[in-house]
C-alpha positions as YAML, in Angstrom:
chain: A
units: angstrom
residues:
- id: 1
  name: MET
  ca: [0.00, 0.00, 0.00]
- id: 2
  name: GLU
  ca: [2.80, 2.40, 0.85]
- id: 3
  name: THR
  ca: [4.47, 1.77, -2.51]
- id: 4
  name: LEU
  ca: [1.25, 2.55, -4.37]
- id: 5
  name: VAL
  ca: [0.71, 5.79, -2.46]
- id: 6
  name: THR
  ca: [4.33, 6.81, -3.05]
- id: 7
  name: ILE
  ca: [3.95, 6.22, -6.79]
- id: 8
  name: LEU
  ca: [0.71, 8.22, -6.75]
- id: 9
  name: ALA
  ca: [2.46, 11.08, -4.95]
- id: 10
  name: GLY
  ca: [5.21, 11.02, -7.60]
- id: 11
  name: VAL
  ca: [2.62, 11.18, -10.38]
- id: 12
  name: LEU
  ca: [0.92, 14.11, -8.64]
- id: 13
  name: VAL
  ca: [4.24, 15.96, -8.33]
- id: 14
  name: THR
  ca: [4.88, 15.36, -12.04]
- id: 15
  name: VAL
  ca: [1.45, 16.68, -13.03]
- id: 16
  name: ALA
  ca: [1.82, 19.66, -10.69]
- id: 17
  name: THR
  ca: [5.22, 20.53, -12.14]
- id: 18
  name: TYR
  ca: [3.79, 20.39, -15.65]
- id: 19
  name: LEU
  ca: [0.93, 22.69, -14.67]
- id: 20
  name: LEU
  ca: [3.23, 25.10, -12.82]
- id: 21
  name: LEU
  ca: [5.36, 25.53, -15.93]
- id: 22
  name: SER
  ca: [2.40, 26.38, -18.17]
- id: 23
  name: LYS
  ca: [1.53, 29.87, -19.35]
- id: 24
  name: SER
  ca: [-2.00, 30.04, -17.95]
- id: 25
  name: LEU
  ca: [-2.64, 31.52, -14.51]
- id: 26
  name: ILE
  ca: [-5.47, 29.08, -13.75]
- id: 27
  name: ARG
  ca: [-3.22, 26.11, -14.53]
- id: 28
  name: VAL
  ca: [-0.56, 27.48, -12.17]
- id: 29
  name: ILE
  ca: [-3.12, 27.76, -9.37]
- id: 30
  name: ILE
  ca: [-4.39, 24.23, -9.98]
- id: 31
  name: GLY
  ca: [-0.77, 23.01, -10.09]
- id: 32
  name: THR
  ca: [-0.06, 24.44, -6.64]
- id: 33
  name: ALA
  ca: [-3.21, 22.79, -5.27]
- id: 34
  name: ILE
  ca: [-2.17, 19.41, -6.72]
- id: 35
  name: LEU
  ca: [1.34, 19.85, -5.33]
- id: 36
  name: THR
  ca: [-0.05, 20.36, -1.81]
- id: 37
  name: HIS
  ca: [-2.08, 17.15, -2.14]
- id: 38
  name: ALA
  ca: [1.09, 15.32, -3.16]
- id: 39
  name: ALA
  ca: [2.82, 16.69, -0.07]
- id: 40
  name: HIS
  ca: [-0.04, 15.41, 2.09]
- id: 41
  name: LEU
  ca: [0.36, 11.92, 0.65]
- id: 42
  name: ILE
  ca: [4.11, 12.01, 1.22]
- id: 43
  name: ILE
  ca: [3.62, 13.04, 4.87]
- id: 44
  name: MET
  ca: [1.16, 10.17, 5.34]
- id: 45
  name: VAL
  ca: [3.61, 7.65, 3.90]
- id: 46
  name: VAL
  ca: [6.55, 8.93, 5.94]
- id: 47
  name: ALA
  ca: [4.45, 8.88, 9.13]
- id: 48
  name: GLY
  ca: [3.54, 5.26, 8.53]
- id: 49
  name: LEU
  ca: [0.41, 4.60, 6.55]
- id: 50
  name: LYS
  ca: [-1.78, 2.25, 8.56]
- id: 51
  name: THR
  ca: [-5.26, 1.35, 7.42]
- id: 52
  name: GLY
  ca: [-7.98, 1.43, 10.02]
- id: 53
  name: THR
  ca: [-5.98, 2.89, 12.92]
- id: 54
  name: VAL
  ca: [-6.97, 5.93, 14.93]
- id: 55
  name: PRO
  ca: [-4.67, 8.08, 17.09]
- id: 56
  name: ILE
  ca: [-5.96, 6.73, 20.42]
- id: 57
  name: VAL
  ca: [-3.69, 5.49, 23.18]
- id: 58
  name: GLY
  ca: [-4.94, 2.15, 24.32]
- id: 59
  name: GLU
  ca: [-4.68, -1.31, 22.87]
- id: 60
  name: GLY
  ca: [-1.80, -2.02, 20.52]
- id: 61
  name: ASP
  ca: [0.79, 0.46, 19.39]
- id: 62
  name: PRO
  ca: [-0.15, 4.10, 19.87]
- id: 63
  name: VAL
  ca: [-0.38, 6.09, 16.64]
- id: 64
  name: ASP
  ca: [1.22, 9.52, 16.47]
- id: 65
  name: PRO
  ca: [-1.53, 12.12, 15.85]
- id: 66
  name: LEU
  ca: [0.91, 14.86, 14.80]
- id: 67
  name: PRO
  ca: [1.08, 14.01, 11.06]
- id: 68
  name: GLN
  ca: [-2.70, 13.89, 10.86]
- id: 69
  name: ALA
  ca: [-2.96, 17.27, 12.59]
- id: 70
  name: LEU
  ca: [-0.34, 18.75, 10.24]
- id: 71
  name: ILE
  ca: [-2.14, 17.44, 7.17]
- id: 72
  name: LEU
  ca: [-5.50, 18.75, 8.38]
- id: 73
  name: THR
  ca: [-4.02, 22.18, 9.05]
- id: 74
  name: SER
  ca: [-2.33, 22.15, 5.66]
- id: 75
  name: ILE
  ca: [-5.59, 21.24, 3.93]
- id: 76
  name: VAL
  ca: [-7.38, 24.20, 5.51]
- id: 77
  name: ILE
  ca: [-4.58, 26.63, 4.70]
- id: 78
  name: GLY
  ca: [-4.23, 25.26, 1.16]
- id: 79
  name: PHE
  ca: [-7.96, 25.63, 0.55]
- id: 80
  name: ALA
  ca: [-7.88, 29.25, 1.73]
- id: 81
  name: VAL
  ca: [-4.84, 30.11, -0.40]
- id: 82
  name: THR
  ca: [-6.39, 28.43, -3.46]
- id: 83
  name: ALA
  ca: [-9.66, 30.32, -2.95]
- id: 84
  name: VAL
  ca: [-7.89, 33.69, -2.63]
- id: 85
  name: SER
  ca: [-5.71, 32.93, -5.66]
- id: 86
  name: LEU
  ca: [-8.76, 32.01, -7.75]
- id: 87
  name: VAL
  ca: [-10.51, 35.24, -6.77]
- id: 88
  name: LEU
  ca: [-7.41, 37.26, -7.67]
- id: 89
  name: ALA
  ca: [-7.12, 35.42, -11.00]
- id: 90
  name: TYR
  ca: [-10.79, 36.11, -11.73]
- id: 91
  name: ARG
  ca: [-10.40, 39.82, -10.97]
- id: 92
  name: THR
  ca: [-7.25, 39.95, -13.08]
- id: 93
  name: TYR
  ca: [-9.12, 38.36, -15.97]
- id: 94
  name: GLN
  ca: [-11.94, 40.88, -15.57]
- id: 95
  name: GLU
  ca: [-9.58, 43.86, -15.57]
- id: 96
  name: ILE
  ca: [-7.04, 42.78, -18.19]
- id: 97
  name: GLY
  ca: [-9.01, 40.27, -20.24]
- id: 98
  name: THR
  ca: [-6.46, 37.48, -20.32]
- id: 99
  name: ASP
  ca: [-4.95, 34.87, -18.02]
- id: 100
  name: LYS
  ca: [-1.79, 34.29, -20.04]
- id: 101
  name: LEU
  ca: [1.27, 34.96, -17.92]
- id: 102
  name: ASP
  ca: [3.37, 36.39, -20.75]
- id: 103
  name: LYS
  ca: [0.71, 39.04, -21.46]
- id: 104
  name: LEU
  ca: [0.34, 39.93, -17.79]
- id: 105
  name: ARG
  ca: [3.94, 41.17, -17.68]
- id: 106
  name: GLY
  ca: [3.02, 44.46, -19.34]
- id: 107
  name: ASN
  ca: [4.40, 46.27, -22.34]
- id: 108
  name: PRO
  ca: [7.71, 44.98, -23.71]
- id: 109
  name: ASP
  ca: [8.77, 48.60, -24.37]
- id: 110
  name: GLU
  ca: [8.92, 49.46, -20.67]
...
């Protein structure tokens, strides 16, 4: 299971890198969101991916709740940053009329 999740995280990093290098602002925003999801998967694998375990001290080995708390916090922060970035991209598209990054640079004569 850990090998499959690691391969999936690698595929997500590859897709995110491709989207980050594109010339569209929306693709860059989606690429950063996908990259954060890949980081969440990597943290889960490094922390020890166990199916069906909860972070409760009791029977068996105790599970460390810190990676789960970090991932949950990262999901909330990532959602907020993605929402703000999408709103800024929408306003930029309304004002300028394009989402192409090379045209957002301004006049080449400046």
